[in-house]
Steps between C-alpha positions, in 0.01 A plus 500: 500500500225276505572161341332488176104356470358501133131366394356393177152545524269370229137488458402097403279641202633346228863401446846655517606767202846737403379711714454382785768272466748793437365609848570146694834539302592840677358426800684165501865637434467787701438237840777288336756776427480616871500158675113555561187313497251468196120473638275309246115611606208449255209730573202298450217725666310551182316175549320530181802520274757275654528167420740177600611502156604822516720494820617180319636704192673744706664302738576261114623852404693576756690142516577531128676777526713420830368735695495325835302683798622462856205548676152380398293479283270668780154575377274785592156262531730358809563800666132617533490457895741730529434760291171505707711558791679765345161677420374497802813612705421813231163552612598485863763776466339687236669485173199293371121549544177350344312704209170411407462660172282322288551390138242732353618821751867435342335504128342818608784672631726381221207666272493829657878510532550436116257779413668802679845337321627319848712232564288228626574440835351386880387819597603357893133494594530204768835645627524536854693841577495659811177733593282322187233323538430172313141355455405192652563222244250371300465085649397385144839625346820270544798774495830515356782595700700784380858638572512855656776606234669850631336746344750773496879523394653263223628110494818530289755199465824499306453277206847303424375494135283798498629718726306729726130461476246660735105499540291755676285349740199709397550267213486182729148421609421252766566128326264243552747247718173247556241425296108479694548075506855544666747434278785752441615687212813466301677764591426509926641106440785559344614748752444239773688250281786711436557610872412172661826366225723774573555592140732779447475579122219461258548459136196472276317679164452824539117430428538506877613867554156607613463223739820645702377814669221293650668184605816766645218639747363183569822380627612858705163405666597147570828640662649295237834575356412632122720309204722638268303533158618421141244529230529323167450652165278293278588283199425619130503314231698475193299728325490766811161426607392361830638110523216245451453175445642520117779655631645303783221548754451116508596250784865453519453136485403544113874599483562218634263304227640691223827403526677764696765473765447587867848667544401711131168596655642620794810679371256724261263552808784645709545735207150602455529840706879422676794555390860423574703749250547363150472110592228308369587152566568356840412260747212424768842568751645808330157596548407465876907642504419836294102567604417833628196715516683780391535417165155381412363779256195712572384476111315203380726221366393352175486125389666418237455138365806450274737581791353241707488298207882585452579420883325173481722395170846622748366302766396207330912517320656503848276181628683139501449340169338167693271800690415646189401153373305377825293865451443355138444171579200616725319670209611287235298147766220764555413472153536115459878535298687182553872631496625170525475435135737803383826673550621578871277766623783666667638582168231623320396747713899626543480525123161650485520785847674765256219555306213416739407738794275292711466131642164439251678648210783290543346250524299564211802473293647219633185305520521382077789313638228244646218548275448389148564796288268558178650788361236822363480396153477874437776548667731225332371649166669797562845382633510198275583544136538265217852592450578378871385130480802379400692631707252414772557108358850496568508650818251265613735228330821661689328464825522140509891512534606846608601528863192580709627855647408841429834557346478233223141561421617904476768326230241305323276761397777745420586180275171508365436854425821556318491180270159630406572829460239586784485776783528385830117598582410259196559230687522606845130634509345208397612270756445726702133473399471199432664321868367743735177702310663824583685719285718693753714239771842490621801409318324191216844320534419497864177445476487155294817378720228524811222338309723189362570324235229240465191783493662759315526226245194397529367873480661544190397215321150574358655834338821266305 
Protein backbone atom coordinates (compact mmCIF):
# COMPACT_ATOMS: atom_id res chain seq x y z
CA UNK A 1 0.00 0.00 0.00
CA UNK A 2 0.68 3.43 -0.61
CA UNK A 3 2.04 5.31 2.42
CA UNK A 4 -0.62 7.44 3.72
CA UNK A 5 -1.08 11.39 2.30
CA UNK A 6 -4.04 13.37 3.99
CA UNK A 7 -5.00 17.24 3.19
CA UNK A 8 -6.95 19.75 5.06
CA UNK A 9 -8.14 22.07 2.69
CA UNK A 10 -9.85 25.27 3.80
CA UNK A 11 -11.16 28.20 2.06
CA UNK A 12 -9.47 31.61 3.97
CA UNK A 13 -13.11 33.17 4.10
CA UNK A 14 -13.57 33.74 7.42
CA UNK A 15 -12.19 31.71 10.32
CA UNK A 16 -12.04 28.10 11.50
CA UNK A 17 -15.53 26.42 12.94
CA UNK A 18 -16.70 22.59 14.54
CA UNK A 19 -16.99 21.72 11.43
CA UNK A 20 -14.40 22.09 9.74
CA UNK A 21 -12.31 21.51 12.54
CA UNK A 22 -13.93 18.01 13.08
CA UNK A 23 -12.66 17.53 9.43
CA UNK A 24 -8.79 18.66 10.10
CA UNK A 25 -9.39 16.37 13.19
CA UNK A 26 -10.13 13.20 10.99
CA UNK A 27 -8.02 13.99 8.45
CA UNK A 28 -5.24 14.61 11.00
CA UNK A 29 -5.49 11.17 12.94
CA UNK A 30 -6.11 9.20 10.09
CA UNK A 31 -2.22 10.43 8.59
CA UNK A 32 -1.11 10.00 12.25
CA UNK A 33 -2.65 6.57 12.98
CA UNK A 34 -0.93 5.12 9.80
CA UNK A 35 2.53 6.76 10.14
CA UNK A 36 1.41 9.22 7.26
CA UNK A 37 1.67 12.73 6.31
CA UNK A 38 -0.96 15.56 7.11
CA UNK A 39 -0.98 18.28 4.10
CA UNK A 40 -2.15 21.75 5.40
CA UNK A 41 -3.32 23.76 1.97
CA UNK A 42 -5.56 26.87 2.20
CA UNK A 43 -7.46 27.52 -1.01
CA UNK A 44 -7.37 31.13 -1.47
CA UNK A 45 -8.57 31.52 -5.24
CA UNK A 46 -11.67 33.43 -4.38
CA UNK A 47 -9.75 36.67 -4.32
CA UNK A 48 -12.68 38.63 -3.30
CA UNK A 49 -13.46 36.76 -0.11
CA UNK A 50 -10.13 35.79 1.32
CA UNK A 51 -8.40 37.78 3.52
CA UNK A 52 -4.86 37.66 5.67
CA UNK A 53 -6.90 37.64 8.65
CA UNK A 54 -8.60 34.87 7.69
CA UNK A 55 -5.69 32.46 6.80
CA UNK A 56 -4.47 33.93 10.15
CA UNK A 57 -7.51 32.42 12.11
CA UNK A 58 -7.19 29.13 10.60
CA UNK A 59 -3.75 28.50 10.81
CA UNK A 60 -4.59 30.30 14.96
CA UNK A 61 -7.20 27.48 14.74
CA UNK A 62 -5.36 24.93 13.76
CA UNK A 63 -2.31 25.60 16.34
CA UNK A 64 -4.84 25.74 19.20
CA UNK A 65 -5.95 22.66 18.78
CA UNK A 66 -2.51 20.73 18.11
CA UNK A 67 -3.12 19.84 14.96
CA UNK A 68 0.33 20.12 13.43
CA UNK A 69 0.56 19.80 9.43
CA UNK A 70 3.63 18.24 7.86
CA UNK A 71 3.63 19.76 4.75
CA UNK A 72 2.67 23.38 3.99
CA UNK A 73 0.69 25.60 4.37
CA UNK A 74 0.81 25.66 0.39
CA UNK A 75 -1.59 28.13 -1.10
CA UNK A 76 -3.52 27.91 -4.31
CA UNK A 77 -2.78 31.89 -5.43
CA UNK A 78 0.98 30.25 -5.58
CA UNK A 79 0.34 27.56 -7.70
CA UNK A 80 -1.33 29.57 -10.57
CA UNK A 81 1.64 28.94 -13.14
CA UNK A 82 1.06 25.66 -12.98
CA UNK A 83 -2.30 25.09 -13.09
CA UNK A 84 -1.91 27.06 -16.43
CA UNK A 85 0.35 24.41 -17.47
CA UNK A 86 -1.92 21.82 -16.57
CA UNK A 87 -4.66 23.53 -18.77
CA UNK A 88 -2.95 23.77 -21.54
CA UNK A 89 -1.33 20.22 -21.65
CA UNK A 90 -5.49 19.58 -21.66
CA UNK A 91 -6.08 21.57 -24.60
CA UNK A 92 -3.19 20.03 -26.46
CA UNK A 93 -4.44 16.45 -25.95
CA UNK A 94 -7.98 17.18 -25.91
CA UNK A 95 -9.62 16.78 -22.63
CA UNK A 96 -10.05 20.63 -22.55
CA UNK A 97 -11.22 23.11 -25.25
CA UNK A 98 -12.29 26.85 -25.37
CA UNK A 99 -16.20 27.75 -25.37
CA UNK A 100 -17.25 31.02 -26.23
CA UNK A 101 -20.68 31.14 -24.92
CA UNK A 102 -21.63 34.39 -23.92
CA UNK A 103 -23.24 35.55 -20.66
CA UNK A 104 -26.55 36.47 -22.18
CA UNK A 105 -26.59 33.03 -24.66
CA UNK A 106 -26.14 31.02 -21.18
CA UNK A 107 -29.22 33.14 -19.60
CA UNK A 108 -31.06 32.17 -22.67
CA UNK A 109 -30.43 28.65 -22.71
CA UNK A 110 -30.88 28.33 -18.97
CA UNK A 111 -34.42 30.11 -19.84
CA UNK A 112 -35.54 27.80 -22.43
CA UNK A 113 -34.24 24.79 -20.52
CA UNK A 114 -36.30 25.72 -17.32
CA UNK A 115 -39.48 26.10 -19.38
CA UNK A 116 -39.73 22.57 -20.99
CA UNK A 117 -38.85 21.37 -17.05
CA UNK A 118 -34.88 20.65 -17.89
CA UNK A 119 -32.02 20.50 -15.91
CA UNK A 120 -30.00 23.45 -16.76
CA UNK A 121 -27.08 22.42 -18.36
CA UNK A 122 -24.17 23.32 -21.30
CA UNK A 123 -25.95 22.02 -24.05
CA UNK A 124 -21.98 21.14 -25.51
CA UNK A 125 -22.42 23.75 -28.23
CA UNK A 126 -18.52 24.65 -28.56
CA UNK A 127 -17.59 20.92 -28.16
CA UNK A 128 -15.32 19.67 -30.60
CA UNK A 129 -16.46 15.96 -31.55
CA UNK A 130 -15.38 14.28 -34.43
CA UNK A 131 -17.26 15.10 -37.96
CA UNK A 132 -18.90 18.59 -36.27
CA UNK A 133 -18.28 21.59 -37.28
CA UNK A 134 -17.62 24.57 -34.92
CA UNK A 135 -18.06 28.27 -36.03
CA UNK A 136 -15.27 30.48 -36.23
CA UNK A 137 -15.01 32.30 -32.87
CA UNK A 138 -16.29 35.46 -32.36
CA UNK A 139 -12.63 37.87 -31.71
CA UNK A 140 -14.64 40.21 -29.35
CA UNK A 141 -15.49 37.25 -26.91
CA UNK A 142 -12.70 36.10 -24.34
CA UNK A 143 -13.63 32.19 -23.83
CA UNK A 144 -13.73 29.94 -21.01
CA UNK A 145 -12.12 26.74 -21.19
CA UNK A 146 -14.21 23.81 -20.49
CA UNK A 147 -13.54 20.07 -19.55
CA UNK A 148 -14.77 17.46 -22.14
CA UNK A 149 -16.47 15.37 -19.21
CA UNK A 150 -17.37 11.66 -20.71
CA UNK A 151 -20.55 11.81 -21.69
CA UNK A 152 -21.63 8.27 -21.45
CA UNK A 153 -21.36 5.51 -18.65
CA UNK A 154 -21.23 6.45 -14.81
CA UNK A 155 -18.32 7.84 -12.28
CA UNK A 156 -18.99 5.75 -9.14
CA UNK A 157 -16.48 5.71 -6.09
CA UNK A 158 -16.83 3.73 -2.89
CA UNK A 159 -17.52 6.15 -0.16
CA UNK A 160 -15.69 4.88 3.25
CA UNK A 161 -18.54 6.75 5.05
CA UNK A 162 -21.17 6.60 2.48
CA UNK A 163 -20.67 3.76 0.70
CA UNK A 164 -21.21 3.31 -2.99
CA UNK A 165 -22.24 6.41 -4.78
CA UNK A 166 -22.45 6.81 -8.56
CA UNK A 167 -23.36 9.72 -11.10
CA UNK A 168 -24.48 9.35 -14.66
CA UNK A 169 -22.48 11.31 -16.85
CA UNK A 170 -25.48 12.59 -18.82
CA UNK A 171 -25.77 14.31 -15.52
CA UNK A 172 -22.14 15.78 -15.74
CA UNK A 173 -21.93 18.67 -18.15
CA UNK A 174 -18.71 20.11 -19.31
CA UNK A 175 -17.25 22.28 -16.07
CA UNK A 176 -15.91 25.49 -16.63
CA UNK A 177 -11.99 24.61 -15.57
CA UNK A 178 -10.93 28.48 -16.69
CA UNK A 179 -12.63 31.40 -16.45
CA UNK A 180 -12.34 34.03 -19.94
CA UNK A 181 -9.35 36.22 -17.79
CA UNK A 182 -7.42 32.85 -17.08
CA UNK A 183 -7.76 31.91 -13.85
CA UNK A 184 -8.97 28.37 -12.94
CA UNK A 185 -11.83 27.07 -11.15
CA UNK A 186 -12.03 25.37 -7.83
CA UNK A 187 -12.61 22.22 -8.63
CA UNK A 188 -9.96 21.69 -12.01
CA UNK A 189 -7.35 23.14 -9.02
CA UNK A 190 -7.94 20.99 -6.58
CA UNK A 191 -7.50 18.02 -8.76
CA UNK A 192 -4.07 19.36 -9.78
CA UNK A 193 -3.36 19.96 -6.08
CA UNK A 194 -4.33 16.68 -4.94
CA UNK A 195 -2.32 14.68 -7.65
CA UNK A 196 0.68 16.93 -7.79
CA UNK A 197 0.67 15.93 -3.44
CA UNK A 198 0.04 12.40 -3.88
CA UNK A 199 -2.88 12.31 -1.52
CA UNK A 200 -4.38 8.99 -1.08
CA UNK A 201 -7.57 9.63 1.01
CA UNK A 202 -9.83 12.59 1.23
CA UNK A 203 -11.92 13.35 4.18
CA UNK A 204 -14.20 16.37 4.10
CA UNK A 205 -18.25 17.50 4.53
CA UNK A 206 -20.26 15.81 2.54
CA UNK A 207 -21.46 19.33 1.15
CA UNK A 208 -18.78 18.08 -1.24
CA UNK A 209 -20.50 14.88 -2.60
CA UNK A 210 -21.47 16.58 -5.84
CA UNK A 211 -18.11 17.95 -6.44
CA UNK A 212 -16.71 14.16 -6.64
CA UNK A 213 -17.98 12.78 -9.91
CA UNK A 214 -16.44 15.79 -11.62
CA UNK A 215 -13.12 16.16 -9.94
CA UNK A 216 -12.93 11.80 -10.32
CA UNK A 217 -12.99 12.51 -14.25
CA UNK A 218 -10.85 15.30 -14.08
CA UNK A 219 -8.21 13.27 -12.57
CA UNK A 220 -8.82 9.76 -14.94
CA UNK A 221 -8.07 12.48 -17.58
CA UNK A 222 -4.96 13.71 -15.92
CA UNK A 223 -3.78 9.97 -15.77
CA UNK A 224 -3.78 10.72 -12.20
CA UNK A 225 -4.26 8.08 -9.62
CA UNK A 226 -7.99 8.86 -8.14
CA UNK A 227 -8.10 9.07 -3.99
CA UNK A 228 -9.93 7.11 -1.74
CA UNK A 229 -13.10 9.24 -0.68
CA UNK A 230 -14.69 9.69 2.80
CA UNK A 231 -17.51 12.12 3.05
CA UNK A 232 -18.55 13.77 6.29
CA UNK A 233 -22.01 14.05 7.61
CA UNK A 234 -22.84 17.52 8.79
CA UNK A 235 -23.22 18.90 12.33
CA UNK A 236 -26.77 19.64 13.89
CA UNK A 237 -27.39 21.40 16.58
CA UNK A 238 -28.73 20.79 19.94
CA UNK A 239 -32.04 21.36 18.96
CA UNK A 240 -31.69 19.09 15.57
CA UNK A 241 -31.50 21.85 13.23
CA UNK A 242 -28.64 22.71 10.97
CA UNK A 243 -25.49 23.94 13.36
CA UNK A 244 -25.00 27.76 13.21
CA UNK A 245 -23.38 30.21 14.77
CA UNK A 246 -25.71 29.94 18.12
CA UNK A 247 -24.99 26.57 18.13
CA UNK A 248 -21.31 25.97 17.91
CA UNK A 249 -20.72 27.18 14.35
CA UNK A 250 -18.29 29.85 15.74
CA UNK A 251 -14.39 29.94 15.48
CA UNK A 252 -12.85 27.40 17.65
CA UNK A 253 -10.68 29.98 19.12
CA UNK A 254 -13.93 31.40 21.01
CA UNK A 255 -13.57 28.00 22.84
CA UNK A 256 -10.60 28.90 23.53
CA UNK A 257 -11.90 32.55 24.92
CA UNK A 258 -14.63 31.01 26.77
CA UNK A 259 -12.82 29.04 28.90
CA UNK A 260 -12.69 25.63 27.40
CA UNK A 261 -9.88 23.14 27.22
CA UNK A 262 -8.09 22.12 24.01
CA UNK A 263 -7.84 18.36 24.97
CA UNK A 264 -12.07 18.74 25.98
CA UNK A 265 -12.64 20.30 22.57
CA UNK A 266 -10.98 17.79 20.84
CA UNK A 267 -12.10 14.67 22.70
CA UNK A 268 -15.97 15.76 21.93
CA UNK A 269 -14.91 16.50 18.22
CA UNK A 270 -13.57 12.95 17.78
CA UNK A 271 -17.00 11.91 18.98
CA UNK A 272 -19.04 14.06 16.82
CA UNK A 273 -19.78 11.30 14.06
CA UNK A 274 -16.91 8.45 15.38
CA UNK A 275 -17.14 6.16 17.57
CA UNK A 276 -15.03 3.70 19.49
CA UNK A 277 -17.77 1.26 21.24
CA UNK A 278 -19.13 2.58 24.52
CA UNK A 279 -16.01 4.93 25.48
CA UNK A 280 -16.47 8.46 25.67
CA UNK A 281 -13.46 9.74 27.29
CA UNK A 282 -9.97 9.27 26.00
CA UNK A 283 -6.95 10.78 24.88
CA UNK A 284 -5.48 12.78 21.73
CA UNK A 285 -3.16 9.16 21.67
CA UNK A 286 -5.93 6.62 22.29
CA UNK A 287 -7.27 8.53 19.56
CA UNK A 288 -4.74 8.53 16.61
CA UNK A 289 -4.41 4.58 18.28
CA UNK A 290 -8.28 3.66 17.72
CA UNK A 291 -9.22 6.04 14.42
CA UNK A 292 -10.79 4.35 11.57
CA UNK A 293 -13.02 5.32 8.75
CA UNK A 294 -15.07 2.51 9.28
CA UNK A 295 -16.71 3.56 12.16
CA UNK A 296 -17.58 7.11 11.30
CA UNK A 297 -21.52 7.06 10.94
CA UNK A 298 -23.34 7.93 7.74
CA UNK A 299 -26.21 9.90 9.84
CA UNK A 300 -25.64 13.39 10.94
CA UNK A 301 -24.03 13.68 14.40
CA UNK A 302 -25.61 16.18 16.68
CA UNK A 303 -23.94 18.81 19.04
CA UNK A 304 -24.71 18.68 22.16
CA UNK A 305 -23.38 21.53 24.45
CA UNK A 306 -23.68 20.06 27.99
CA UNK A 307 -21.49 17.06 26.99
CA UNK A 308 -18.81 19.23 25.89
CA UNK A 309 -19.53 21.25 28.74
CA UNK A 310 -19.26 17.96 30.88
CA UNK A 311 -15.86 16.91 29.07
CA UNK A 312 -14.36 20.25 29.66
CA UNK A 313 -15.27 19.99 33.67
CA UNK A 314 -13.32 16.03 33.41
CA UNK A 315 -10.59 17.60 31.71
CA UNK A 316 -10.14 20.57 33.59
CA UNK A 317 -10.24 17.77 37.11
CA UNK A 318 -7.40 15.72 35.61
CA UNK A 319 -5.09 19.04 34.89
CA UNK A 320 -2.15 19.82 37.55
CA UNK A 321 -3.52 21.97 40.24
CA UNK A 322 -0.49 24.74 39.48
CA UNK A 323 -1.85 24.22 35.52
CA UNK A 324 -5.22 24.74 36.50
CA UNK A 325 -4.10 27.89 38.36
CA UNK A 326 -1.65 29.32 35.57
CA UNK A 327 -5.02 28.82 33.07
CA UNK A 328 -6.72 31.00 35.88
CA UNK A 329 -4.18 33.22 36.50
CA UNK A 330 -4.31 34.25 32.71
CA UNK A 331 -7.98 35.32 32.90
CA UNK A 332 -8.06 36.39 36.31
CA UNK A 333 -4.52 39.41 34.91
CA UNK A 334 -6.73 39.81 31.74
CA UNK A 335 -9.19 41.49 33.74
CA UNK A 336 -6.83 43.63 35.96
CA UNK A 337 -7.30 41.04 39.36
CA UNK A 338 -4.27 41.41 41.49
CA UNK A 339 -4.04 37.80 43.06
CA UNK A 340 -1.31 38.78 45.10
CA UNK A 341 -3.46 40.25 47.74
CA UNK A 342 -5.54 36.91 48.54
CA UNK A 343 -5.35 33.26 49.30
CA UNK A 344 -2.96 30.97 47.10
CA UNK A 345 -4.54 30.76 43.79
CA UNK A 346 -3.62 27.21 43.53
CA UNK A 347 -6.03 26.47 46.22
CA UNK A 348 -8.90 28.21 45.36
CA UNK A 349 -9.38 26.99 42.19
CA UNK A 350 -8.70 23.09 43.63
CA UNK A 351 -11.52 24.01 45.98
CA UNK A 352 -13.64 25.72 43.46
CA UNK A 353 -13.07 23.01 39.91
CA UNK A 354 -15.97 20.68 41.40
CA UNK A 355 -18.52 22.96 40.86
CA UNK A 356 -17.19 25.07 37.95
CA UNK A 357 -17.02 23.63 34.34
CA UNK A 358 -14.88 26.08 32.54
CA UNK A 359 -11.57 28.21 33.03
CA UNK A 360 -13.90 31.74 33.08
CA UNK A 361 -16.34 30.20 35.41
CA UNK A 362 -13.80 29.21 37.69
CA UNK A 363 -12.45 31.83 37.76
CA UNK A 364 -15.47 33.68 38.30
CA UNK A 365 -15.80 32.05 41.57
CA UNK A 366 -12.59 32.30 42.77
CA UNK A 367 -12.11 35.82 41.70
CA UNK A 368 -14.18 37.40 45.24
CA UNK A 369 -11.12 35.99 46.80
CA UNK A 370 -9.25 39.25 45.39
CA UNK A 371 -11.97 41.65 45.09
CA UNK A 372 -13.81 43.56 47.70
CA UNK A 373 -17.03 41.81 48.19
CA UNK A 374 -20.34 44.01 48.80
CA UNK A 375 -22.74 41.47 49.32
CA UNK A 376 -26.60 41.87 47.30
CA UNK A 377 -28.37 43.49 50.02
CA UNK A 378 -31.34 41.56 48.64
CA UNK A 379 -29.67 38.77 48.86
CA UNK A 380 -28.31 39.08 52.58
CA UNK A 381 -31.98 39.97 53.46
CA UNK A 382 -33.00 36.75 52.67
CA UNK A 383 -30.25 34.52 54.27
CA UNK A 384 -29.78 36.80 57.22
CA UNK A 385 -32.32 36.79 60.00
CA UNK A 386 -32.60 38.60 63.20
CA UNK A 387 -32.49 35.50 65.15
CA UNK A 388 -28.89 34.74 63.61
CA UNK A 389 -26.93 37.89 64.75
CA UNK A 390 -25.91 36.57 67.71
CA UNK A 391 -24.77 33.81 66.81
CA UNK A 392 -23.09 35.56 63.91
CA UNK A 393 -21.31 37.83 66.96
CA UNK A 394 -19.75 35.03 68.53
CA UNK A 395 -18.53 33.30 65.73
CA UNK A 396 -16.96 36.33 64.58
CA UNK A 397 -15.61 36.59 68.32
CA UNK A 398 -14.40 32.73 68.15
CA UNK A 399 -12.46 33.46 65.09
CA UNK A 400 -9.95 35.45 66.77
CA UNK A 401 -8.62 32.31 68.73
CA UNK A 402 -9.83 29.16 67.05
CA UNK A 403 -7.22 27.35 65.02
CA UNK A 404 -7.24 28.69 61.47
CA UNK A 405 -8.19 25.24 59.60
CA UNK A 406 -11.21 24.05 58.02
CA UNK A 407 -11.62 21.54 60.74
CA UNK A 408 -11.83 23.99 63.70
CA UNK A 409 -13.87 26.54 61.91
CA UNK A 410 -16.34 23.28 60.93
CA UNK A 411 -16.24 22.95 65.10
CA UNK A 412 -16.95 26.52 65.69
CA UNK A 413 -20.07 26.89 63.95
CA UNK A 414 -21.39 23.52 64.98
CA UNK A 415 -20.57 25.33 68.45
CA UNK A 416 -22.54 28.11 67.45
CA UNK A 417 -25.59 26.64 66.00
CA UNK A 418 -26.24 24.31 68.85
CA UNK A 419 -25.74 26.87 71.80
CA UNK A 420 -28.27 28.91 69.91
CA UNK A 421 -30.50 26.47 69.11
CA UNK A 422 -29.91 27.24 65.29
CA UNK A 423 -29.83 25.01 62.02
CA UNK A 424 -26.71 24.69 60.45
CA UNK A 425 -27.96 26.81 57.24
CA UNK A 426 -28.73 29.69 59.89
CA UNK A 427 -25.49 30.42 60.16
CA UNK A 428 -23.75 28.76 57.44
CA UNK A 429 -25.69 30.76 54.66
CA UNK A 430 -24.94 33.94 55.78
CA UNK A 431 -21.32 33.85 55.70
CA UNK A 432 -21.60 32.42 52.99
CA UNK A 433 -23.23 35.61 51.70
CA UNK A 434 -21.79 37.81 53.35
CA UNK A 435 -17.58 36.75 52.57
CA UNK A 436 -17.97 35.72 49.11
CA UNK A 437 -21.59 37.43 47.65
CA UNK A 438 -22.66 34.03 46.57
CA UNK A 439 -25.02 31.83 48.11
CA UNK A 440 -23.90 28.39 46.77
CA UNK A 441 -19.67 27.68 47.32
CA UNK A 442 -17.73 24.86 48.50
CA UNK A 443 -17.47 23.55 51.88
CA UNK A 444 -17.92 27.44 54.20
CA UNK A 445 -15.45 25.83 56.75
CA UNK A 446 -13.17 25.58 53.81
CA UNK A 447 -13.96 28.43 52.37
CA UNK A 448 -13.14 31.10 55.25
CA UNK A 449 -9.86 28.89 56.11
CA UNK A 450 -8.71 30.06 52.32
CA UNK A 451 -9.79 33.61 52.76
CA UNK A 452 -8.01 34.12 56.37
CA UNK A 453 -8.46 35.30 59.38
CA UNK A 454 -7.80 39.01 59.23
CA UNK A 455 -10.66 39.68 56.23
CA UNK A 456 -13.15 37.33 57.26
CA UNK A 457 -13.02 39.40 60.39
CA UNK A 458 -13.06 42.28 58.89
CA UNK A 459 -16.06 41.09 56.60
CA UNK A 460 -18.00 40.36 59.44
CA UNK A 461 -17.66 43.29 61.36
CA UNK A 462 -20.19 45.85 59.98
CA UNK A 463 -23.03 43.05 60.49
CA UNK A 464 -21.86 42.49 64.71
Amino acid sequence: MKPVRTRFAPSPTGYLHIGGARTALFSWAYARRHGGTFILRIEDTDVARSTPEAVQAILDGMQWLGLEHDEGPFYQMQRMDRYKEVIQQMLANGSAYYCYTTREELDALRAEQEAKKEKPRYDGRWRPEEGKSLPTPPADVPPVIRFKNPQGGVVAWNDQVKGNIEFANTELDDLIIARADGTPTYNFCVCVDDWDMGITHVIRGDDHVNNTPRQINILKALGAEVPTYAHLSMILGDDGAKLSKRHGAVSVMQYDEEGFLTEAVINYLARLGWSHGDDEVFSRQQFVEWFDLDHITASAAQFNTEKLLWLNQHYMKQLPSAELAAKVQARLTARGVNTANGPDLEKAVVLYVDRNNTLNVLADAVEVFYAHVTPNPELLAQHLAEDALPALAEFAAGIATVAWEAPAINALIKETVTKHGLKMPKLAMPLRVILTGQAQTPAVDAVITLIGRDKVAAALAPYL
